[in-house]
Amino acid sequence: MTVQVRSLTRSIWIGVKGRESKDLVEKKSAINLAVAFVTATKHYLREEYDYDSEDLVSLIGHLPRLSTPSSTLPLDAQTSNENVTALVTQSEMTPARKKSLEKLMAYDFPVPTNIPIELSHYLLAYISYIQDNKLAEGFIVSSMSNSLNTMVDCLTSFERILRTPIPLAYSVVSQHLQLQPAESQLRRLFLGVFFS
């Protein structure tokens, strides 16, 4: 991911035309978005879904949020769980419908937003702006698009690694490896007390 961010930021800074102060501000903002993508990925993988993290605020605090936490309910019914039961009256409930309603209520919790994906939308919009206004050569725009796609692919790979459970055998071996140094130190201490 680091290589792709460097490539993207280099392409933005050097490859995009414009020397006026407005152009420089746009370039700097896009570079900040690329840096924020990495920082947001770090927080996302740690399951910290906060826009107001200390290291993110300076980079994306001024941006509007593209998405809000979602749920399994329609937008007008997301205010509380009371609305779930209001959608279906007791007389209308068949056993199958009641079961689906229970399932709906069980999963009715806000899902955190994916801030890195939001930032990739902003970066893609900037790349499209560059392409539409012919502010960079075609190969530079292609390079920026490829870098952004690879950054999102890296995020997807990180998510896959994070969500893949560790097999039991590896967990047991790992636990033994963590305990062995402590056990050997205890044995040395124990032997030292009795044989000194």
mmCIF file with all atom_site columns, C-alpha atoms in Angstrom:
data_model
loop_
_atom_site.group_PDB
_atom_site.id
_atom_site.type_symbol
_atom_site.label_atom_id
_atom_site.label_alt_id
_atom_site.label_comp_id
_atom_site.label_asym_id
_atom_site.label_entity_id
_atom_site.label_seq_id
_atom_site.pdbx_PDB_ins_code
_atom_site.Cartn_x
_atom_site.Cartn_y
_atom_site.Cartn_z
_atom_site.occupancy
_atom_site.B_iso_or_equiv
_atom_site.pdbx_formal_charge
_atom_site.auth_seq_id
_atom_site.auth_comp_id
_atom_site.auth_asym_id
_atom_site.auth_atom_id
_atom_site.pdbx_PDB_model_num
ATOM 1   C CA . MET A 1 1   ? 0.000   0.000   0.000   1.00 0.00 ? 1   MET A CA 1
ATOM 2   C CA . THR A 1 2   ? 2.855   2.344   0.801   1.00 0.00 ? 2   THR A CA 1
ATOM 3   C CA . VAL A 1 3   ? 4.282   2.031   -2.709  1.00 0.00 ? 3   VAL A CA 1
ATOM 4   C CA . GLN A 1 4   ? 0.901   2.798   -4.261  1.00 0.00 ? 4   GLN A CA 1
ATOM 5   C CA . VAL A 1 5   ? 0.322   5.839   -2.043  1.00 0.00 ? 5   VAL A CA 1
ATOM 6   C CA . ARG A 1 6   ? 3.761   7.164   -2.956  1.00 0.00 ? 6   ARG A CA 1
ATOM 7   C CA . SER A 1 7   ? 3.079   6.575   -6.628  1.00 0.00 ? 7   SER A CA 1
ATOM 8   C CA . LEU A 1 8   ? -0.312  8.288   -6.420  1.00 0.00 ? 8   LEU A CA 1
ATOM 9   C CA . THR A 1 9   ? 0.998   11.310  -4.543  1.00 0.00 ? 9   THR A CA 1
ATOM 10  C CA . ARG A 1 10  ? 3.981   11.652  -6.888  1.00 0.00 ? 10  ARG A CA 1
ATOM 11  C CA . SER A 1 11  ? 1.661   11.515  -9.906  1.00 0.00 ? 11  SER A CA 1
ATOM 12  C CA . ILE A 1 12  ? -0.594  14.150  -8.365  1.00 0.00 ? 12  ILE A CA 1
ATOM 13  C CA . TRP A 1 13  ? 2.195   16.519  -7.385  1.00 0.00 ? 13  TRP A CA 1
ATOM 14  C CA . ILE A 1 14  ? 4.314   16.239  -10.529 1.00 0.00 ? 14  ILE A CA 1
ATOM 15  C CA . GLY A 1 15  ? 1.956   15.004  -13.244 1.00 0.00 ? 15  GLY A CA 1
ATOM 16  C CA . VAL A 1 16  ? -1.057  17.276  -12.729 1.00 0.00 ? 16  VAL A CA 1
ATOM 17  C CA . LYS A 1 17  ? -0.821  20.652  -14.485 1.00 0.00 ? 17  LYS A CA 1
ATOM 18  C CA . GLY A 1 18  ? -1.343  23.874  -12.624 1.00 0.00 ? 18  GLY A CA 1
ATOM 19  C CA . ARG A 1 19  ? 0.915   26.256  -10.785 1.00 0.00 ? 19  ARG A CA 1
ATOM 20  C CA . GLU A 1 20  ? -1.645  28.704  -9.431  1.00 0.00 ? 20  GLU A CA 1
ATOM 21  C CA . SER A 1 21  ? -2.408  28.742  -5.732  1.00 0.00 ? 21  SER A CA 1
ATOM 22  C CA . LYS A 1 22  ? -5.839  27.147  -6.323  1.00 0.00 ? 22  LYS A CA 1
ATOM 23  C CA . ASP A 1 23  ? -4.228  24.242  -8.181  1.00 0.00 ? 23  ASP A CA 1
ATOM 24  C CA . LEU A 1 24  ? -1.636  23.767  -5.472  1.00 0.00 ? 24  LEU A CA 1
ATOM 25  C CA . VAL A 1 25  ? -4.344  23.677  -2.801  1.00 0.00 ? 25  VAL A CA 1
ATOM 26  C CA . GLU A 1 26  ? -6.233  21.033  -4.795  1.00 0.00 ? 26  GLU A CA 1
ATOM 27  C CA . LYS A 1 27  ? -3.077  18.942  -5.171  1.00 0.00 ? 27  LYS A CA 1
ATOM 28  C CA . LYS A 1 28  ? -2.240  19.252  -1.482  1.00 0.00 ? 28  LYS A CA 1
ATOM 29  C CA . SER A 1 29  ? -5.811  18.293  -0.551  1.00 0.00 ? 29  SER A CA 1
ATOM 30  C CA . ALA A 1 30  ? -5.681  15.203  -2.760  1.00 0.00 ? 30  ALA A CA 1
ATOM 31  C CA . ILE A 1 31  ? -2.326  14.200  -1.266  1.00 0.00 ? 31  ILE A CA 1
ATOM 32  C CA . ASN A 1 32  ? -3.807  14.630  2.222   1.00 0.00 ? 32  ASN A CA 1
ATOM 33  C CA . LEU A 1 33  ? -6.653  12.311  1.175   1.00 0.00 ? 33  LEU A CA 1
ATOM 34  C CA . ALA A 1 34  ? -4.137  9.651   0.130   1.00 0.00 ? 34  ALA A CA 1
ATOM 35  C CA . VAL A 1 35  ? -2.358  9.941   3.480   1.00 0.00 ? 35  VAL A CA 1
ATOM 36  C CA . ALA A 1 36  ? -5.712  9.892   5.264   1.00 0.00 ? 36  ALA A CA 1
ATOM 37  C CA . PHE A 1 37  ? -6.593  6.688   3.376   1.00 0.00 ? 37  PHE A CA 1
ATOM 38  C CA . VAL A 1 38  ? -3.638  4.930   5.006   1.00 0.00 ? 38  VAL A CA 1
ATOM 39  C CA . THR A 1 39  ? -4.423  6.348   8.439   1.00 0.00 ? 39  THR A CA 1
ATOM 40  C CA . ALA A 1 40  ? -8.107  5.479   8.118   1.00 0.00 ? 40  ALA A CA 1
ATOM 41  C CA . THR A 1 41  ? -7.160  1.953   7.028   1.00 0.00 ? 41  THR A CA 1
ATOM 42  C CA . LYS A 1 42  ? -5.104  1.570   10.191  1.00 0.00 ? 42  LYS A CA 1
ATOM 43  C CA . HIS A 1 43  ? -8.044  2.668   12.335  1.00 0.00 ? 43  HIS A CA 1
ATOM 44  C CA . TYR A 1 44  ? -10.519 0.569   10.351  1.00 0.00 ? 44  TYR A CA 1
ATOM 45  C CA . LEU A 1 45  ? -8.446  -2.579  10.857  1.00 0.00 ? 45  LEU A CA 1
ATOM 46  C CA . ARG A 1 46  ? -8.269  -1.813  14.579  1.00 0.00 ? 46  ARG A CA 1
ATOM 47  C CA . GLU A 1 47  ? -12.072 -1.500  14.482  1.00 0.00 ? 47  GLU A CA 1
ATOM 48  C CA . GLU A 1 48  ? -11.893 2.168   15.436  1.00 0.00 ? 48  GLU A CA 1
ATOM 49  C CA . TYR A 1 49  ? -14.641 3.722   13.313  1.00 0.00 ? 49  TYR A CA 1
ATOM 50  C CA . ASP A 1 50  ? -14.294 7.314   14.442  1.00 0.00 ? 50  ASP A CA 1
ATOM 51  C CA . TYR A 1 51  ? -13.954 10.291  12.118  1.00 0.00 ? 51  TYR A CA 1
ATOM 52  C CA . ASP A 1 52  ? -12.579 12.335  14.978  1.00 0.00 ? 52  ASP A CA 1
ATOM 53  C CA . SER A 1 53  ? -9.409  10.357  15.653  1.00 0.00 ? 53  SER A CA 1
ATOM 54  C CA . GLU A 1 54  ? -6.556  12.647  16.533  1.00 0.00 ? 54  GLU A CA 1
ATOM 55  C CA . ASP A 1 55  ? -4.509  11.769  13.451  1.00 0.00 ? 55  ASP A CA 1
ATOM 56  C CA . LEU A 1 56  ? -7.490  11.901  11.059  1.00 0.00 ? 56  LEU A CA 1
ATOM 57  C CA . VAL A 1 57  ? -9.115  15.174  12.092  1.00 0.00 ? 57  VAL A CA 1
ATOM 58  C CA . SER A 1 58  ? -6.420  17.345  10.541  1.00 0.00 ? 58  SER A CA 1
ATOM 59  C CA . LEU A 1 59  ? -6.649  15.400  7.269   1.00 0.00 ? 59  LEU A CA 1
ATOM 60  C CA . ILE A 1 60  ? -10.402 14.867  6.788   1.00 0.00 ? 60  ILE A CA 1
ATOM 61  C CA . GLY A 1 61  ? -12.141 16.983  9.417   1.00 0.00 ? 61  GLY A CA 1
ATOM 62  C CA . HIS A 1 62  ? -13.359 19.432  6.778   1.00 0.00 ? 62  HIS A CA 1
ATOM 63  C CA . LEU A 1 63  ? -14.933 16.802  4.491   1.00 0.00 ? 63  LEU A CA 1
ATOM 64  C CA . PRO A 1 64  ? -18.621 15.965  4.485   1.00 0.00 ? 64  PRO A CA 1
ATOM 65  C CA . ARG A 1 65  ? -19.339 12.357  5.325   1.00 0.00 ? 65  ARG A CA 1
ATOM 66  C CA . LEU A 1 66  ? -20.599 10.404  2.358   1.00 0.00 ? 66  LEU A CA 1
ATOM 67  C CA . SER A 1 67  ? -22.300 7.664   4.313   1.00 0.00 ? 67  SER A CA 1
ATOM 68  C CA . THR A 1 68  ? -23.826 7.250   7.703   1.00 0.00 ? 68  THR A CA 1
ATOM 69  C CA . PRO A 1 69  ? -24.090 4.083   9.754   1.00 0.00 ? 69  PRO A CA 1
ATOM 70  C CA . SER A 1 70  ? -26.620 1.817   8.130   1.00 0.00 ? 70  SER A CA 1
ATOM 71  C CA . SER A 1 71  ? -28.899 -0.892  9.413   1.00 0.00 ? 71  SER A CA 1
ATOM 72  C CA . THR A 1 72  ? -31.181 -3.571  8.060   1.00 0.00 ? 72  THR A CA 1
ATOM 73  C CA . LEU A 1 73  ? -34.203 -1.259  8.213   1.00 0.00 ? 73  LEU A CA 1
ATOM 74  C CA . PRO A 1 74  ? -35.461 1.317   5.733   1.00 0.00 ? 74  PRO A CA 1
ATOM 75  C CA . LEU A 1 75  ? -34.180 4.831   6.372   1.00 0.00 ? 75  LEU A CA 1
ATOM 76  C CA . ASP A 1 76  ? -37.464 6.087   7.836   1.00 0.00 ? 76  ASP A CA 1
ATOM 77  C CA . ALA A 1 77  ? -37.544 3.260   10.394  1.00 0.00 ? 77  ALA A CA 1
ATOM 78  C CA . GLN A 1 78  ? -33.974 3.558   11.698  1.00 0.00 ? 78  GLN A CA 1
ATOM 79  C CA . THR A 1 79  ? -34.721 5.750   14.708  1.00 0.00 ? 79  THR A CA 1
ATOM 80  C CA . SER A 1 80  ? -35.486 2.977   17.198  1.00 0.00 ? 80  SER A CA 1
ATOM 81  C CA . ASN A 1 81  ? -36.466 -0.662  17.617  1.00 0.00 ? 81  ASN A CA 1
ATOM 82  C CA . GLU A 1 82  ? -40.032 0.414   18.422  1.00 0.00 ? 82  GLU A CA 1
ATOM 83  C CA . ASN A 1 83  ? -40.475 1.202   14.737  1.00 0.00 ? 83  ASN A CA 1
ATOM 84  C CA . VAL A 1 84  ? -39.706 -2.420  13.855  1.00 0.00 ? 84  VAL A CA 1
ATOM 85  C CA . THR A 1 85  ? -42.784 -3.670  15.643  1.00 0.00 ? 85  THR A CA 1
ATOM 86  C CA . ALA A 1 86  ? -44.820 -0.795  14.224  1.00 0.00 ? 86  ALA A CA 1
ATOM 87  C CA . LEU A 1 87  ? -44.100 -2.042  10.707  1.00 0.00 ? 87  LEU A CA 1
ATOM 88  C CA . VAL A 1 88  ? -46.023 -5.268  11.317  1.00 0.00 ? 88  VAL A CA 1
ATOM 89  C CA . THR A 1 89  ? -49.031 -5.532  13.605  1.00 0.00 ? 89  THR A CA 1
ATOM 90  C CA . GLN A 1 90  ? -49.586 -8.590  15.776  1.00 0.00 ? 90  GLN A CA 1
ATOM 91  C CA . SER A 1 91  ? -52.628 -9.753  13.780  1.00 0.00 ? 91  SER A CA 1
ATOM 92  C CA . GLU A 1 92  ? -50.638 -9.835  10.527  1.00 0.00 ? 92  GLU A CA 1
ATOM 93  C CA . MET A 1 93  ? -47.860 -12.014 11.906  1.00 0.00 ? 93  MET A CA 1
ATOM 94  C CA . THR A 1 94  ? -47.590 -15.512 10.588  1.00 0.00 ? 94  THR A CA 1
ATOM 95  C CA . PRO A 1 95  ? -44.998 -17.800 12.202  1.00 0.00 ? 95  PRO A CA 1
ATOM 96  C CA . ALA A 1 96  ? -42.633 -17.263 9.265   1.00 0.00 ? 96  ALA A CA 1
ATOM 97  C CA . ARG A 1 97  ? -43.103 -13.502 9.412   1.00 0.00 ? 97  ARG A CA 1
ATOM 98  C CA . LYS A 1 98  ? -42.574 -13.483 13.172  1.00 0.00 ? 98  LYS A CA 1
ATOM 99  C CA . LYS A 1 99  ? -39.341 -15.421 12.728  1.00 0.00 ? 99  LYS A CA 1
ATOM 100 C CA . SER A 1 100 ? -38.130 -13.005 10.047  1.00 0.00 ? 100 SER A CA 1
ATOM 101 C CA . LEU A 1 101 ? -39.039 -10.070 12.299  1.00 0.00 ? 101 LEU A CA 1
ATOM 102 C CA . GLU A 1 102 ? -37.043 -11.608 15.155  1.00 0.00 ? 102 GLU A CA 1
ATOM 103 C CA . LYS A 1 103 ? -34.145 -12.059 12.793  1.00 0.00 ? 103 LYS A CA 1
ATOM 104 C CA . LEU A 1 104 ? -34.495 -8.456  11.694  1.00 0.00 ? 104 LEU A CA 1
ATOM 105 C CA . MET A 1 105 ? -34.513 -7.251  15.281  1.00 0.00 ? 105 MET A CA 1
ATOM 106 C CA . ALA A 1 106 ? -31.473 -9.381  16.103  1.00 0.00 ? 106 ALA A CA 1
ATOM 107 C CA . TYR A 1 107 ? -29.450 -7.713  13.381  1.00 0.00 ? 107 TYR A CA 1
ATOM 108 C CA . ASP A 1 108 ? -30.820 -4.218  13.810  1.00 0.00 ? 108 ASP A CA 1
ATOM 109 C CA . PHE A 1 109 ? -27.731 -2.389  14.953  1.00 0.00 ? 109 PHE A CA 1
ATOM 110 C CA . PRO A 1 110 ? -25.753 0.350   13.275  1.00 0.00 ? 110 PRO A CA 1
ATOM 111 C CA . VAL A 1 111 ? -22.994 -0.884  11.013  1.00 0.00 ? 111 VAL A CA 1
ATOM 112 C CA . PRO A 1 112 ? -19.866 1.262   11.140  1.00 0.00 ? 112 PRO A CA 1
ATOM 113 C CA . THR A 1 113 ? -18.869 3.137   8.042   1.00 0.00 ? 113 THR A CA 1
ATOM 114 C CA . ASN A 1 114 ? -15.832 2.236   6.017   1.00 0.00 ? 114 ASN A CA 1
ATOM 115 C CA . ILE A 1 115 ? -13.902 5.500   6.060   1.00 0.00 ? 115 ILE A CA 1
ATOM 116 C CA . PRO A 1 116 ? -11.119 4.309   3.713   1.00 0.00 ? 116 PRO A CA 1
ATOM 117 C CA . ILE A 1 117 ? -13.707 3.475   1.051   1.00 0.00 ? 117 ILE A CA 1
ATOM 118 C CA . GLU A 1 118 ? -15.267 6.915   1.477   1.00 0.00 ? 118 GLU A CA 1
ATOM 119 C CA . LEU A 1 119 ? -11.858 8.487   0.968   1.00 0.00 ? 119 LEU A CA 1
ATOM 120 C CA . SER A 1 120 ? -11.330 6.390   -2.152  1.00 0.00 ? 120 SER A CA 1
ATOM 121 C CA . HIS A 1 121 ? -14.532 7.914   -3.557  1.00 0.00 ? 121 HIS A CA 1
ATOM 122 C CA . TYR A 1 122 ? -13.135 11.403  -2.986  1.00 0.00 ? 122 TYR A CA 1
ATOM 123 C CA . LEU A 1 123 ? -9.834  10.435  -4.619  1.00 0.00 ? 123 LEU A CA 1
ATOM 124 C CA . LEU A 1 124 ? -11.648 8.911   -7.579  1.00 0.00 ? 124 LEU A CA 1
ATOM 125 C CA . ALA A 1 125 ? -13.681 12.099  -7.966  1.00 0.00 ? 125 ALA A CA 1
ATOM 126 C CA . TYR A 1 126 ? -10.436 14.098  -8.033  1.00 0.00 ? 126 TYR A CA 1
ATOM 127 C CA . ILE A 1 127 ? -8.940  11.777  -10.641 1.00 0.00 ? 127 ILE A CA 1
ATOM 128 C CA . SER A 1 128 ? -12.102 12.129  -12.741 1.00 0.00 ? 128 SER A CA 1
ATOM 129 C CA . TYR A 1 129 ? -11.880 15.913  -12.393 1.00 0.00 ? 129 TYR A CA 1
ATOM 130 C CA . ILE A 1 130 ? -8.297  15.807  -13.651 1.00 0.00 ? 130 ILE A CA 1
ATOM 131 C CA . GLN A 1 131 ? -9.274  13.638  -16.583 1.00 0.00 ? 131 GLN A CA 1
ATOM 132 C CA . ASP A 1 132 ? -12.344 15.687  -17.538 1.00 0.00 ? 132 ASP A CA 1
ATOM 133 C CA . ASN A 1 133 ? -10.397 18.966  -17.461 1.00 0.00 ? 133 ASN A CA 1
ATOM 134 C CA . LYS A 1 134 ? -7.355  17.457  -19.205 1.00 0.00 ? 134 LYS A CA 1
ATOM 135 C CA . LEU A 1 135 ? -5.032  18.542  -16.408 1.00 0.00 ? 135 LEU A CA 1
ATOM 136 C CA . ALA A 1 136 ? -2.782  15.521  -16.884 1.00 0.00 ? 136 ALA A CA 1
ATOM 137 C CA . GLU A 1 137 ? -1.660  13.190  -19.644 1.00 0.00 ? 137 GLU A CA 1
ATOM 138 C CA . GLY A 1 138 ? -3.639  10.001  -20.144 1.00 0.00 ? 138 GLY A CA 1
ATOM 139 C CA . PHE A 1 139 ? -0.893  7.724   -18.838 1.00 0.00 ? 139 PHE A CA 1
ATOM 140 C CA . ILE A 1 140 ? -0.651  9.749   -15.624 1.00 0.00 ? 140 ILE A CA 1
ATOM 141 C CA . VAL A 1 141 ? -4.406  9.537   -15.063 1.00 0.00 ? 141 VAL A CA 1
ATOM 142 C CA . SER A 1 142 ? -4.199  5.804   -15.751 1.00 0.00 ? 142 SER A CA 1
ATOM 143 C CA . SER A 1 143 ? -1.334  5.472   -13.276 1.00 0.00 ? 143 SER A CA 1
ATOM 144 C CA . MET A 1 144 ? -3.306  7.337   -10.601 1.00 0.00 ? 144 MET A CA 1
ATOM 145 C CA . SER A 1 145 ? -6.375  5.165   -11.201 1.00 0.00 ? 145 SER A CA 1
ATOM 146 C CA . ASN A 1 146 ? -4.280  2.004   -10.999 1.00 0.00 ? 146 ASN A CA 1
ATOM 147 C CA . SER A 1 147 ? -2.660  3.179   -7.768  1.00 0.00 ? 147 SER A CA 1
ATOM 148 C CA . LEU A 1 148 ? -6.041  3.916   -6.218  1.00 0.00 ? 148 LEU A CA 1
ATOM 149 C CA . ASN A 1 149 ? -7.417  0.543   -7.324  1.00 0.00 ? 149 ASN A CA 1
ATOM 150 C CA . THR A 1 150 ? -4.420  -1.221  -5.810  1.00 0.00 ? 150 THR A CA 1
ATOM 151 C CA . MET A 1 151 ? -4.858  0.707   -2.554  1.00 0.00 ? 151 MET A CA 1
ATOM 152 C CA . VAL A 1 152 ? -8.465  -0.505  -2.341  1.00 0.00 ? 152 VAL A CA 1
ATOM 153 C CA . ASP A 1 153 ? -7.314  -4.039  -3.215  1.00 0.00 ? 153 ASP A CA 1
ATOM 154 C CA . CYS A 1 154 ? -4.828  -3.851  -0.330  1.00 0.00 ? 154 CYS A CA 1
ATOM 155 C CA . LEU A 1 155 ? -7.623  -2.774  2.000   1.00 0.00 ? 155 LEU A CA 1
ATOM 156 C CA . THR A 1 156 ? -9.708  -5.724  0.831   1.00 0.00 ? 156 THR A CA 1
ATOM 157 C CA . SER A 1 157 ? -6.814  -8.109  1.444   1.00 0.00 ? 157 SER A CA 1
ATOM 158 C CA . PHE A 1 158 ? -6.302  -6.666  4.923   1.00 0.00 ? 158 PHE A CA 1
ATOM 159 C CA . GLU A 1 159 ? -10.006 -7.155  5.663   1.00 0.00 ? 159 GLU A CA 1
ATOM 160 C CA . ARG A 1 160 ? -9.815  -10.744 4.473   1.00 0.00 ? 160 ARG A CA 1
ATOM 161 C CA . ILE A 1 161 ? -6.824  -11.428 6.728   1.00 0.00 ? 161 ILE A CA 1
ATOM 162 C CA . LEU A 1 162 ? -8.516  -9.716  9.665   1.00 0.00 ? 162 LEU A CA 1
ATOM 163 C CA . ARG A 1 163 ? -11.752 -11.673 9.269   1.00 0.00 ? 163 ARG A CA 1
ATOM 164 C CA . THR A 1 164 ? -10.174 -15.097 8.664   1.00 0.00 ? 164 THR A CA 1
ATOM 165 C CA . PRO A 1 165 ? -10.230 -17.151 11.845  1.00 0.00 ? 165 PRO A CA 1
ATOM 166 C CA . ILE A 1 166 ? -7.007  -18.750 13.000  1.00 0.00 ? 166 ILE A CA 1
ATOM 167 C CA . PRO A 1 167 ? -7.216  -22.565 12.938  1.00 0.00 ? 167 PRO A CA 1
ATOM 168 C CA . LEU A 1 168 ? -7.282  -24.195 16.369  1.00 0.00 ? 168 LEU A CA 1
ATOM 169 C CA . ALA A 1 169 ? -3.970  -26.022 15.834  1.00 0.00 ? 169 ALA A CA 1
ATOM 170 C CA . TYR A 1 170 ? -2.161  -22.735 15.169  1.00 0.00 ? 170 TYR A CA 1
ATOM 171 C CA . SER A 1 171 ? -3.791  -21.130 18.187  1.00 0.00 ? 171 SER A CA 1
ATOM 172 C CA . VAL A 1 172 ? -2.617  -23.965 20.446  1.00 0.00 ? 172 VAL A CA 1
ATOM 173 C CA . VAL A 1 173 ? 0.941   -23.850 19.082  1.00 0.00 ? 173 VAL A CA 1
ATOM 174 C CA . SER A 1 174 ? 1.011   -20.075 19.392  1.00 0.00 ? 174 SER A CA 1
ATOM 175 C CA . GLN A 1 175 ? -0.216  -20.261 22.967  1.00 0.00 ? 175 GLN A CA 1
ATOM 176 C CA . HIS A 1 176 ? 2.463   -22.824 23.831  1.00 0.00 ? 176 HIS A CA 1
ATOM 177 C CA . LEU A 1 177 ? 5.150   -20.676 22.258  1.00 0.00 ? 177 LEU A CA 1
ATOM 178 C CA . GLN A 1 178 ? 4.042   -17.738 24.354  1.00 0.00 ? 178 GLN A CA 1
ATOM 179 C CA . LEU A 1 179 ? 4.036   -19.800 27.558  1.00 0.00 ? 179 LEU A CA 1
ATOM 180 C CA . GLN A 1 180 ? 7.331   -21.667 27.082  1.00 0.00 ? 180 GLN A CA 1
ATOM 181 C CA . PRO A 1 181 ? 9.671   -18.764 27.900  1.00 0.00 ? 181 PRO A CA 1
ATOM 182 C CA . ALA A 1 182 ? 7.726   -18.091 31.086  1.00 0.00 ? 182 ALA A CA 1
ATOM 183 C CA . GLU A 1 183 ? 7.758   -21.796 32.002  1.00 0.00 ? 183 GLU A CA 1
ATOM 184 C CA . SER A 1 184 ? 11.506  -22.084 31.449  1.00 0.00 ? 184 SER A CA 1
ATOM 185 C CA . GLN A 1 185 ? 12.095  -19.000 33.609  1.00 0.00 ? 185 GLN A CA 1
ATOM 186 C CA . LEU A 1 186 ? 9.925   -20.511 36.355  1.00 0.00 ? 186 LEU A CA 1
ATOM 187 C CA . ARG A 1 187 ? 11.833  -23.805 36.122  1.00 0.00 ? 187 ARG A CA 1
ATOM 188 C CA . ARG A 1 188 ? 15.161  -21.986 36.427  1.00 0.00 ? 188 ARG A CA 1
ATOM 189 C CA . LEU A 1 189 ? 13.848  -20.038 39.401  1.00 0.00 ? 189 LEU A CA 1
ATOM 190 C CA . PHE A 1 190 ? 12.472  -23.206 41.000  1.00 0.00 ? 190 PHE A CA 1
ATOM 191 C CA . LEU A 1 191 ? 15.690  -25.151 40.409  1.00 0.00 ? 191 LEU A CA 1
ATOM 192 C CA . GLY A 1 192 ? 17.744  -22.203 41.619  1.00 0.00 ? 192 GLY A CA 1
ATOM 193 C CA . VAL A 1 193 ? 15.856  -22.091 44.938  1.00 0.00 ? 193 VAL A CA 1
ATOM 194 C CA . PHE A 1 194 ? 16.243  -25.822 45.667  1.00 0.00 ? 194 PHE A CA 1
ATOM 195 C CA . PHE A 1 195 ? 19.721  -26.376 44.289  1.00 0.00 ? 195 PHE A CA 1
ATOM 196 C CA . SER A 1 196 ? 21.567  -23.297 45.366  1.00 0.00 ? 196 SER A CA 1
#
